[in-house]
PDB file of C-alpha atoms in Angstrom:
ATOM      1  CA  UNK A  30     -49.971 198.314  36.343  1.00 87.00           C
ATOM      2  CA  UNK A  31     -51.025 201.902  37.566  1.00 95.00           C
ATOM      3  CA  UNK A  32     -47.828 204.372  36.722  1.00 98.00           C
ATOM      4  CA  UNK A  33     -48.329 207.017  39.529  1.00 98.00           C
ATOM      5  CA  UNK A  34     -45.749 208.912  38.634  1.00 98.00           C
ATOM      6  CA  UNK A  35     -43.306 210.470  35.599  1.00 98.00           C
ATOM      7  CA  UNK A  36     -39.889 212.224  36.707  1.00 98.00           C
ATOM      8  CA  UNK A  37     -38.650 212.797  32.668  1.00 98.00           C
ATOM      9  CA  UNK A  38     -40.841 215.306  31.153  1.00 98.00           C
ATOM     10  CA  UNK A  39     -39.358 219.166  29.229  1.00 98.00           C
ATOM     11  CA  UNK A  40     -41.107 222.362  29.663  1.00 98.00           C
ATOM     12  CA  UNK A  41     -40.647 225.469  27.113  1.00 98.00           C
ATOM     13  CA  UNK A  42     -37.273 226.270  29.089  1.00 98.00           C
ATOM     14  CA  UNK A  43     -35.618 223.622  27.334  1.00 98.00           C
ATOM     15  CA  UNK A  44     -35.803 225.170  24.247  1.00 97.00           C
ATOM     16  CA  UNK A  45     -37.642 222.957  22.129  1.00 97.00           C
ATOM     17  CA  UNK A  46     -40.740 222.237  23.838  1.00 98.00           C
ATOM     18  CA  UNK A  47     -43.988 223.552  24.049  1.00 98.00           C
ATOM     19  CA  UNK A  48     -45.386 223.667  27.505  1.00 98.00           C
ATOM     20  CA  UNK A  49     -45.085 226.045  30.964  1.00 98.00           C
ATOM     21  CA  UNK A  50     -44.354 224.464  34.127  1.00 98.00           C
ATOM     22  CA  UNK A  51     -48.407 224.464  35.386  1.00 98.00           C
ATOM     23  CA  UNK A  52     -49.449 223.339  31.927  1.00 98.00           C
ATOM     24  CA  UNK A  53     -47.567 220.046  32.743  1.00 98.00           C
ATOM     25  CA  UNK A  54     -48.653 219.816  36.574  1.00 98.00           C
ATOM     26  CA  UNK A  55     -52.224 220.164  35.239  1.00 98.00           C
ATOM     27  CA  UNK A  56     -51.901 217.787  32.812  1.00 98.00           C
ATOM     28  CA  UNK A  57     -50.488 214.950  35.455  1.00 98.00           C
ATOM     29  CA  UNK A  58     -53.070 215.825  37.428  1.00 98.00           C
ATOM     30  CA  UNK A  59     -55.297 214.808  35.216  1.00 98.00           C
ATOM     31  CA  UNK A  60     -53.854 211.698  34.164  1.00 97.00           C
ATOM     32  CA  UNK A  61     -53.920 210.846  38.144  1.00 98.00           C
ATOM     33  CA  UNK A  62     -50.591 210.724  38.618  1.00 98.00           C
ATOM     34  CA  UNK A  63     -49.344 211.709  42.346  1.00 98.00           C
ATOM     35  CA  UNK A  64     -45.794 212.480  41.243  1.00 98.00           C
ATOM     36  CA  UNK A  65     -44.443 214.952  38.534  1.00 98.00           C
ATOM     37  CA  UNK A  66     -40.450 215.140  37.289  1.00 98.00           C
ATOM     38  CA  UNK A  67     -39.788 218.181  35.604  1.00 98.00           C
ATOM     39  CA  UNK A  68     -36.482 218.044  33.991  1.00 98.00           C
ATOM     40  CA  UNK A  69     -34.847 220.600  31.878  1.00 98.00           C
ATOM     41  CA  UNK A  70     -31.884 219.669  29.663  1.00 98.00           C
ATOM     42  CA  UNK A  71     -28.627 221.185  30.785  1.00 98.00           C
ATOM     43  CA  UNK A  72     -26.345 223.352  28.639  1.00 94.00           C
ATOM     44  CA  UNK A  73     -25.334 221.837  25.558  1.00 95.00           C
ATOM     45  CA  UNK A  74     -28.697 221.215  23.933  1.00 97.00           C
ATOM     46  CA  UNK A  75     -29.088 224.040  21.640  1.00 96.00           C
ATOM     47  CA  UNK A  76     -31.750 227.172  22.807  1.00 96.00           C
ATOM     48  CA  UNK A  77     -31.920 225.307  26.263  1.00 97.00           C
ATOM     49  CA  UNK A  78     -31.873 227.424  29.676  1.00 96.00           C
ATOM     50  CA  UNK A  79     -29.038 228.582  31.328  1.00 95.00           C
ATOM     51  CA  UNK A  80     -27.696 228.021  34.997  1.00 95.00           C
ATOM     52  CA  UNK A  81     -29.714 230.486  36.512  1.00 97.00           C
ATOM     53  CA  UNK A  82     -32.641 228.952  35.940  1.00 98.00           C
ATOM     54  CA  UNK A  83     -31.792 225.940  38.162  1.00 98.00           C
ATOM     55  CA  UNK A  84     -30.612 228.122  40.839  1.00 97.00           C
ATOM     56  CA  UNK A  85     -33.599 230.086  40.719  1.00 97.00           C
ATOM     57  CA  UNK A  86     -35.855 226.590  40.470  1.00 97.00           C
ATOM     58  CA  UNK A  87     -35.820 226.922  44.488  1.00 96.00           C
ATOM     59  CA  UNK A  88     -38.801 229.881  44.015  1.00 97.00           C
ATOM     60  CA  UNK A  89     -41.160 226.625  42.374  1.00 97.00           C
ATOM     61  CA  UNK A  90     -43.818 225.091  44.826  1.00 97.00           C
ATOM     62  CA  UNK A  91     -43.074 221.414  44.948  1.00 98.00           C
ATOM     63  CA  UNK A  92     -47.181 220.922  45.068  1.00 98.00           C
ATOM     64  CA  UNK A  93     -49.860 221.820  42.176  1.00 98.00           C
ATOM     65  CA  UNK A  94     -52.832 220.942  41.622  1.00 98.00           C
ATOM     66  CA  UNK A  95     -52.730 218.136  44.549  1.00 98.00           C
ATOM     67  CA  UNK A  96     -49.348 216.040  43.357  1.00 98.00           C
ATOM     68  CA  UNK A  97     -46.103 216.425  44.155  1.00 98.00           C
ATOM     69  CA  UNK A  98     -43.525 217.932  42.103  1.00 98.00           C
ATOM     70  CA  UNK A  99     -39.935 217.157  41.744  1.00 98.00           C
ATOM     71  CA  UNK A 100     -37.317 219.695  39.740  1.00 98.00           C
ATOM     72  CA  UNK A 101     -34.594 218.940  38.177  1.00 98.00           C
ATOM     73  CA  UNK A 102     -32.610 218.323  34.955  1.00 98.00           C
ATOM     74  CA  UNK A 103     -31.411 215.728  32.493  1.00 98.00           C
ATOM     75  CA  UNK A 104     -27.734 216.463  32.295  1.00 98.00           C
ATOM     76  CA  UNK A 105     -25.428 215.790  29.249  1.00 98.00           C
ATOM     77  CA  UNK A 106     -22.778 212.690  29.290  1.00 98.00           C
ATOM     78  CA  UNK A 107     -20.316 214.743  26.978  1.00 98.00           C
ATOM     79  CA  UNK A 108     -17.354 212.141  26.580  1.00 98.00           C
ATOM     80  CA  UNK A 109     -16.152 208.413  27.034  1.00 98.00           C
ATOM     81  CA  UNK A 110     -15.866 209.044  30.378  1.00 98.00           C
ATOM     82  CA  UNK A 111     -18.714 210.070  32.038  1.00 98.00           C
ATOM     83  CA  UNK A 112     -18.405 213.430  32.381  1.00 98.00           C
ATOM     84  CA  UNK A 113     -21.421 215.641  32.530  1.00 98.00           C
ATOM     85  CA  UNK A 114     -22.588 219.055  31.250  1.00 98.00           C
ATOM     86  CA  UNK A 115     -22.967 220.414  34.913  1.00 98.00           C
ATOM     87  CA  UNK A 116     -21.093 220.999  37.672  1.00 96.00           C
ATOM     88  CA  UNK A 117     -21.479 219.024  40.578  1.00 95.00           C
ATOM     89  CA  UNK A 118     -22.128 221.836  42.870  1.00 95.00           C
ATOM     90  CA  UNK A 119     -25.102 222.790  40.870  1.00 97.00           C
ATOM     91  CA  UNK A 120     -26.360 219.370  40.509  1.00 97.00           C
ATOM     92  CA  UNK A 121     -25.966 219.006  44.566  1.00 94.00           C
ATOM     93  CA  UNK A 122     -27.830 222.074  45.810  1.00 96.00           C
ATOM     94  CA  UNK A 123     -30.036 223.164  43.121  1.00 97.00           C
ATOM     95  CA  UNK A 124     -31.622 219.876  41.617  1.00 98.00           C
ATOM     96  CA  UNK A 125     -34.181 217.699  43.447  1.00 97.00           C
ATOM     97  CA  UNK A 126     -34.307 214.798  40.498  1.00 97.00           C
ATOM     98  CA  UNK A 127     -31.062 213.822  38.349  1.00 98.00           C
ATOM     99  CA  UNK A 128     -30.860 212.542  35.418  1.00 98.00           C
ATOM    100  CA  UNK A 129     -28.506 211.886  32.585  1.00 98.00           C
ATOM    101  CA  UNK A 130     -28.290 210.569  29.283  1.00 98.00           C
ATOM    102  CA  UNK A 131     -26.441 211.133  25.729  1.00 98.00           C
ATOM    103  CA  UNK A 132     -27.472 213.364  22.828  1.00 98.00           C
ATOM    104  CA  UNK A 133     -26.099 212.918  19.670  1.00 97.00           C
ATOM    105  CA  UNK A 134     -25.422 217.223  19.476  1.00 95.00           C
ATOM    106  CA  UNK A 135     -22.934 216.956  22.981  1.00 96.00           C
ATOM    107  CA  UNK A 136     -21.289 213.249  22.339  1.00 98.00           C
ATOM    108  CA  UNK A 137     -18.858 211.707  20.295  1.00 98.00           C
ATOM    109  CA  UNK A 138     -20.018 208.474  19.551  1.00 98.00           C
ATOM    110  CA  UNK A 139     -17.500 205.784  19.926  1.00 98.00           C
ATOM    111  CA  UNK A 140     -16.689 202.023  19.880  1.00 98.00           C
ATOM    112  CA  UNK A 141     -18.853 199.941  22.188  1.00 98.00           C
ATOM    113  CA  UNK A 142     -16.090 199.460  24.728  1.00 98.00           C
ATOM    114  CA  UNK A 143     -16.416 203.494  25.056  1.00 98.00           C
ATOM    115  CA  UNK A 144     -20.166 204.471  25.052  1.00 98.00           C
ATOM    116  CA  UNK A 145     -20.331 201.566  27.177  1.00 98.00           C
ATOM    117  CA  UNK A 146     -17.917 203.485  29.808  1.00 98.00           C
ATOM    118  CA  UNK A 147     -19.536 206.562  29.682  1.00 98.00           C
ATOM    119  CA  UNK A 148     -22.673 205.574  30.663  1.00 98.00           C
ATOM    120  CA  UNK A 149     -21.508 203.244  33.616  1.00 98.00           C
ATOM    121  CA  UNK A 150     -19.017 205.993  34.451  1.00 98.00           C
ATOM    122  CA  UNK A 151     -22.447 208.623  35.074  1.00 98.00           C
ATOM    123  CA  UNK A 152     -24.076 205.076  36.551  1.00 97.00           C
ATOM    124  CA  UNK A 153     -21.468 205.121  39.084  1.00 95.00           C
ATOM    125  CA  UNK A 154     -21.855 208.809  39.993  1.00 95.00           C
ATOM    126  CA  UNK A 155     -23.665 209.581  43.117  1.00 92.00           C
ATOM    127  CA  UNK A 156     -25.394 212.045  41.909  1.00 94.00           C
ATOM    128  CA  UNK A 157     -27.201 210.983  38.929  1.00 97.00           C
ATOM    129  CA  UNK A 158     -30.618 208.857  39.653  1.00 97.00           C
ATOM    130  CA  UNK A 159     -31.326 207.966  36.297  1.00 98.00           C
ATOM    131  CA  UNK A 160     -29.820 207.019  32.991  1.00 98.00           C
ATOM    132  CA  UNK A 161     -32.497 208.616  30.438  1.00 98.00           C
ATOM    133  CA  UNK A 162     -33.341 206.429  27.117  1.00 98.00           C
ATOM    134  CA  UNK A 163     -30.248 204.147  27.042  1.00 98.00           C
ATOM    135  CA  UNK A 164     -31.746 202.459  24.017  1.00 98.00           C
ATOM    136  CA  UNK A 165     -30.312 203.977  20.332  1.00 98.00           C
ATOM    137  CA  UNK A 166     -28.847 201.963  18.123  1.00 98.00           C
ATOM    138  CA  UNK A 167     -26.704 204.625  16.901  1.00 98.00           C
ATOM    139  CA  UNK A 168     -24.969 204.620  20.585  1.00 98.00           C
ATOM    140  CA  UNK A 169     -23.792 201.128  20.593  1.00 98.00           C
ATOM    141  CA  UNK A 170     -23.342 199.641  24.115  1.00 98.00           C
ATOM    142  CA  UNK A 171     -23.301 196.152  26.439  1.00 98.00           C
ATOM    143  CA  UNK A 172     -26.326 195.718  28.389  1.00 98.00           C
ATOM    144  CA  UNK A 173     -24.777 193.493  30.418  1.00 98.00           C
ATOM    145  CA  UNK A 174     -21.981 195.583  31.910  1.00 98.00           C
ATOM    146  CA  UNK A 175     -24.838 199.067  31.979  1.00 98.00           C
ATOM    147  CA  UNK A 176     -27.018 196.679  33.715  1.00 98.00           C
ATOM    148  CA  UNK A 177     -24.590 195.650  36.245  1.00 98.00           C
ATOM    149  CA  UNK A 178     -23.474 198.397  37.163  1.00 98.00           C
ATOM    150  CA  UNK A 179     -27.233 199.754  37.789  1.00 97.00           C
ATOM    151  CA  UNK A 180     -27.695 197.049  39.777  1.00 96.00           C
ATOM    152  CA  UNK A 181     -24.091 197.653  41.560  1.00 95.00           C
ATOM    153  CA  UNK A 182     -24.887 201.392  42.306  1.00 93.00           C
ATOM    154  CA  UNK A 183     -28.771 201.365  42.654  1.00 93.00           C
ATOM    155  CA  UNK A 184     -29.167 204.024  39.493  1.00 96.00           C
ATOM    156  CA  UNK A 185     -32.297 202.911  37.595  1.00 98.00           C
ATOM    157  CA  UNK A 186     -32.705 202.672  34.186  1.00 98.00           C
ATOM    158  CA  UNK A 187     -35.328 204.308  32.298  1.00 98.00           C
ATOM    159  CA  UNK A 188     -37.961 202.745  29.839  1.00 98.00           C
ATOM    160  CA  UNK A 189     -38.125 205.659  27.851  1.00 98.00           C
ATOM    161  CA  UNK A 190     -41.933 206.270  25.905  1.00 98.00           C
ATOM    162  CA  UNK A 191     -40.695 208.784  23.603  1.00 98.00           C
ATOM    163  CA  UNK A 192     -37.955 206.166  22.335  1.00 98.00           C
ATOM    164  CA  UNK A 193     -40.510 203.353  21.351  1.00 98.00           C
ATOM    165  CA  UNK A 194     -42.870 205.805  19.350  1.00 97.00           C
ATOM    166  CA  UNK A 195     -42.772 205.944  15.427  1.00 95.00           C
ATOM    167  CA  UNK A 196     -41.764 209.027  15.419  1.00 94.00           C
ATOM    168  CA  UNK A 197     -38.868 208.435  17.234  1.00 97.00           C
ATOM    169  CA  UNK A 198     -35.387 209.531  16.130  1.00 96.00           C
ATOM    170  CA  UNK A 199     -33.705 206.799  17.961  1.00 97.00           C
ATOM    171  CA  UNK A 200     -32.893 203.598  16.202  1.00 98.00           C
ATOM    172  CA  UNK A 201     -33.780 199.979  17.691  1.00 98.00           C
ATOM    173  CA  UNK A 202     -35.271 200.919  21.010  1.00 98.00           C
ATOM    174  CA  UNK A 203     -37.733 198.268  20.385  1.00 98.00           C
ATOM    175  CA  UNK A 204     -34.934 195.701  20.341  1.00 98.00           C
ATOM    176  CA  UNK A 205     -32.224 197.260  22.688  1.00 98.00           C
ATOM    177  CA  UNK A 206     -35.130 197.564  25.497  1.00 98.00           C
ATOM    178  CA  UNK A 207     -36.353 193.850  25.436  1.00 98.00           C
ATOM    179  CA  UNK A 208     -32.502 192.846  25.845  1.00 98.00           C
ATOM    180  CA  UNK A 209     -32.055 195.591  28.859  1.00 98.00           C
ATOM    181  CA  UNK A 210     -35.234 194.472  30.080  1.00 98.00           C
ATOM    182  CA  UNK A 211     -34.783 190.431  30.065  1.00 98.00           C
ATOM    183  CA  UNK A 212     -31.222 191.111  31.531  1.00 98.00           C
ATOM    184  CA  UNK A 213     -32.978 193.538  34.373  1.00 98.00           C
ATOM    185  CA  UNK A 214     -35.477 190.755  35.143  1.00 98.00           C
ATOM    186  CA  UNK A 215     -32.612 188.230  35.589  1.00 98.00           C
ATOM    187  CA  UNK A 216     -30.680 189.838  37.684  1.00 98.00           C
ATOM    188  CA  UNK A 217     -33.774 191.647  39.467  1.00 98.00           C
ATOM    189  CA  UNK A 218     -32.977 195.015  38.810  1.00 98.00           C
ATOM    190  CA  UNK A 219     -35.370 198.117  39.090  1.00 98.00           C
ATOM    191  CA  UNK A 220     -36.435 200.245  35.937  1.00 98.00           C
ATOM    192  CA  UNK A 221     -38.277 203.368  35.799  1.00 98.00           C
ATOM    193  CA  UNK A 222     -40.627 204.728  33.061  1.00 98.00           C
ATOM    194  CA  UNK A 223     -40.347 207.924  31.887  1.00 98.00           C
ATOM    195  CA  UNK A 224     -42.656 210.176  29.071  1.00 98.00           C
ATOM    196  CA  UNK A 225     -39.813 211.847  27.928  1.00 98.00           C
ATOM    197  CA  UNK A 226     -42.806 214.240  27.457  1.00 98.00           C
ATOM    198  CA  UNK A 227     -42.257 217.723  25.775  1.00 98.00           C
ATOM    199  CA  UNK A 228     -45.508 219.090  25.652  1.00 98.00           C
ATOM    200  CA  UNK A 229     -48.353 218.714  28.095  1.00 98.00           C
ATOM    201  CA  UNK A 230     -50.669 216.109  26.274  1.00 98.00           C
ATOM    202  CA  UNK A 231     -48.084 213.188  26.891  1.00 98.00           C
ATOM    203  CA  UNK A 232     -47.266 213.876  30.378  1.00 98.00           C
ATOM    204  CA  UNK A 233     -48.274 210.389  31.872  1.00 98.00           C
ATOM    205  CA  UNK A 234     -48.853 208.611  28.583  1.00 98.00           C
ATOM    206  CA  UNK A 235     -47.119 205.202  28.528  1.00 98.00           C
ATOM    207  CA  UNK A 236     -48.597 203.461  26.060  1.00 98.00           C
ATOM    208  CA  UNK A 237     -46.056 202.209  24.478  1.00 98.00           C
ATOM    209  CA  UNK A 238     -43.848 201.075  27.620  1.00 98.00           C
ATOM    210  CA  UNK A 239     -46.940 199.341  28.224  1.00 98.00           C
ATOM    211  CA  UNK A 240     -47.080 197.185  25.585  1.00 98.00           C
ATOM    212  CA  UNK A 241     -43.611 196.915  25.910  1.00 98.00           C
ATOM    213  CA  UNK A 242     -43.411 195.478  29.159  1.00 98.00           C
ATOM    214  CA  UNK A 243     -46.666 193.227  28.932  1.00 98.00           C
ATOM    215  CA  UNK A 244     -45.253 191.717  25.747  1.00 97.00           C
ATOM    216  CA  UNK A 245     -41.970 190.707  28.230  1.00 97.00           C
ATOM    217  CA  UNK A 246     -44.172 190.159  31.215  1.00 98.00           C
ATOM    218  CA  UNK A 247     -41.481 192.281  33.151  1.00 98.00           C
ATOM    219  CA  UNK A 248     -42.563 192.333  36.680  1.00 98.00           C
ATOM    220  CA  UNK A 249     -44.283 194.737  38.244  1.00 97.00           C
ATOM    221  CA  UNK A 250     -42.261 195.009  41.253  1.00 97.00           C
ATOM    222  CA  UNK A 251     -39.577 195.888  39.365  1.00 98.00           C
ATOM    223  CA  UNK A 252     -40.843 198.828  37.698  1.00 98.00           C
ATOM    224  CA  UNK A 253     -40.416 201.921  40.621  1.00 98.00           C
ATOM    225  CA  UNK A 254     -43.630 203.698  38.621  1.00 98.00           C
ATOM    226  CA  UNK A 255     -45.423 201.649  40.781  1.00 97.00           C
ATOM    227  CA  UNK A 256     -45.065 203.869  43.885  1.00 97.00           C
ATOM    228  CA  UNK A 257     -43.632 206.804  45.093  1.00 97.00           C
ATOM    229  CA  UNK A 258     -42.014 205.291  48.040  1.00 96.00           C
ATOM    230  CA  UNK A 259     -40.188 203.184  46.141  1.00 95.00           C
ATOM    231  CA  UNK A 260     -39.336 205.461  43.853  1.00 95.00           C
ATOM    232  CA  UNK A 261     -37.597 207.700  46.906  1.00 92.00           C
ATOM    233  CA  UNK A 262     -36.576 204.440  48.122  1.00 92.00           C
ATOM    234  CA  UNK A 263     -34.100 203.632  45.154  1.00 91.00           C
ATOM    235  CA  UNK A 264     -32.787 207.902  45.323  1.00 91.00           C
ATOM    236  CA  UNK A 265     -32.284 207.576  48.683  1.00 88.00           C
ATOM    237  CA  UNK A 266     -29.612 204.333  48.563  1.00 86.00           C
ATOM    238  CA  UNK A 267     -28.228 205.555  45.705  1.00 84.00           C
ATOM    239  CA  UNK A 268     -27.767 208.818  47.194  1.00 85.00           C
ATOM    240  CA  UNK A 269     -26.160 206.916  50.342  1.00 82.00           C
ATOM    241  CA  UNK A 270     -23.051 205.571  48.259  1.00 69.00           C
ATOM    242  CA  UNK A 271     -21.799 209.520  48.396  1.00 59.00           C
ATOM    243  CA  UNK A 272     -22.196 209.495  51.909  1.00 59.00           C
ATOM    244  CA  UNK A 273     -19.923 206.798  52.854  1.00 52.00           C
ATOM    245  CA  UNK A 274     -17.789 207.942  49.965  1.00 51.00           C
ATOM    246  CA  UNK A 275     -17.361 210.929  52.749  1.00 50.00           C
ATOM    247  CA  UNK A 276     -17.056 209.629  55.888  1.00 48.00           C
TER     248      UNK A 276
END
C-alpha cells in the first residue's frame, strides 16, 4: 500500500533527536508523503522542551514544501491510571495531533491488570488520537481489552517502525504486534503507522511495518496511512465523544 502520511516523528526539541522542523518537512516531501505529524515528547522525557514551546507551536505554517503539516506531541501515561504528563488545557488549544504512550523513565511498570488500565484509561480520553508503540514486552498488557476499547472509543493504534527495528530497545514487538494486529483484523479495527522517526532520513520509512503487515495480510482498509481523509475521519469521531460528553 502507498503510506501518504506519518503523524509520529521527533525533531531536535525533544531532546534527543537530531533534526529541525524543515529538515523533516523536506524529507516527507521527498518521500511523497502529503501529510507530516510532528510530535514532541511532553515533559518527563529527560532534555525535552518545555510548555512554551507548544504554546508558541501556533507561529508554525501548517504547509512546507507542498504537504500538510500537523503539530503536536506524544504525551506521557505516568501511572496505572491513565493520567498524562500534560494538562488538558494545553493539550486542547495548543496541539493539532495527540498522542500518547509509556516510557519506561515516567512509568511504573505494573501487573498486567494495571498497564492494561492505563493505556485504556488514555484510550478512553477524548483527547488523545493515538496510543504510540503499544508493543514492549517489558510493559505487559491484554490486547484484547486495549483493542476493545480502541475500537469502543475510535483511538487508533499505532504500528510503530521504530519498535520492529534491530536496534530497537523494546522487547517482542515482533510478537505483541501480530497478536494486536490479528485481534484488530477480527474485530475490524483501524491502525495507524507511525516512523517514530527522530532524525530526518526515516521520516516516511516503513519498511519494517511493511513486512509486518504483508506477512499478516492485514487489510489495507484498515490501515488510516492509506489516506488523509480517513485519517481526519477517525480524529474527528473520536474527537466527537467529548462533545456529547458536554452537551
Amino acid at each position: 500500500m502507498e503510506f501518504t502520511l506519518d503523524l509520529h516523528t521527533h525533531t531536535v526539541a525533544s531532546g534527543h533527536a537530531y533534526s529541525t522542523v524543515q529538515e523533516m518537512a523536506k524529507a516527507a516531501a521527498d518521500k511523497g508523503l502529503k501529510l507530516l505529524g510532528i510530535t514532541e515528547h511532553a515533559q518527563g522525557i529527560p532534555g525535552t522542551c518545555d510548555e512554551i514551546y507548544f504554546h508558541n507551536m501556533r507561529i508554525i505554517p501548517r504547509k512546507m514544501y507542498g504537504i500538510d503539516l500537523m503539530f503536536g506531541s506524544e504525551i506521557n501515561i505516568i501511572d496505572h491510571d491513565g493520567t498524562l504528563s500534560m494538562e488538558e488545557k494545553i493539550i486542547e488549544k495548543t496541539l493539532d495531533i495527540r498522542i500518547a504512550g509509556i516510557h519506561l523513565p515516567c512509568y511504573e511498570v505494573g501487573s498486567v491488570t494495571q498497564n492494561t488500565n492505563a493505556y485504556v484509561k488514555a484510550i478512553e480520553n477524548p483527547m488523545i488520537d493515538i496510543i504510540s508503540h503499544p508493543d514492549d514486552s517489558r510493559i505487559p498488557i491484554d490486547y484484547e481489552t486495549i483493542v476493545d476499547a480502541a475500537k469502543e472509543n475510535h483511538t487508533l493504534l499505532e504500528i510503530n517502525n521504530s519498535s520492529l527495528d534491530s536496534l530497537s530497545s523494546r522487547v517482542g514487538a515482533w510478537q505483541n504486534l501480530q497478536i494486536m494486529l490479528q485481534m484488530c483484523e477480527e474485530k475490524k479495527v483501524p491502525v495507524v503507522a507511525g516512523t517514530d522517526a527522530h532524525f530526518s532520513n526515516a521520516v516516511g520509512v516503513f519498511d519494517h511495518v511493511e513486512v509486518l503487515l504483508e506477512e499478516m495480510n492485514f487489510p489495507e482498509e484498515l490501515v488510516v496511512n492509506r489516506s488523509v481523509d480517513v485519517l481526519k475521519q477517525e480524529i474527528l469521531q473520536h474527537r466527537e465523544i467529548r462533545k456529547i460528553g458536554r452537551d
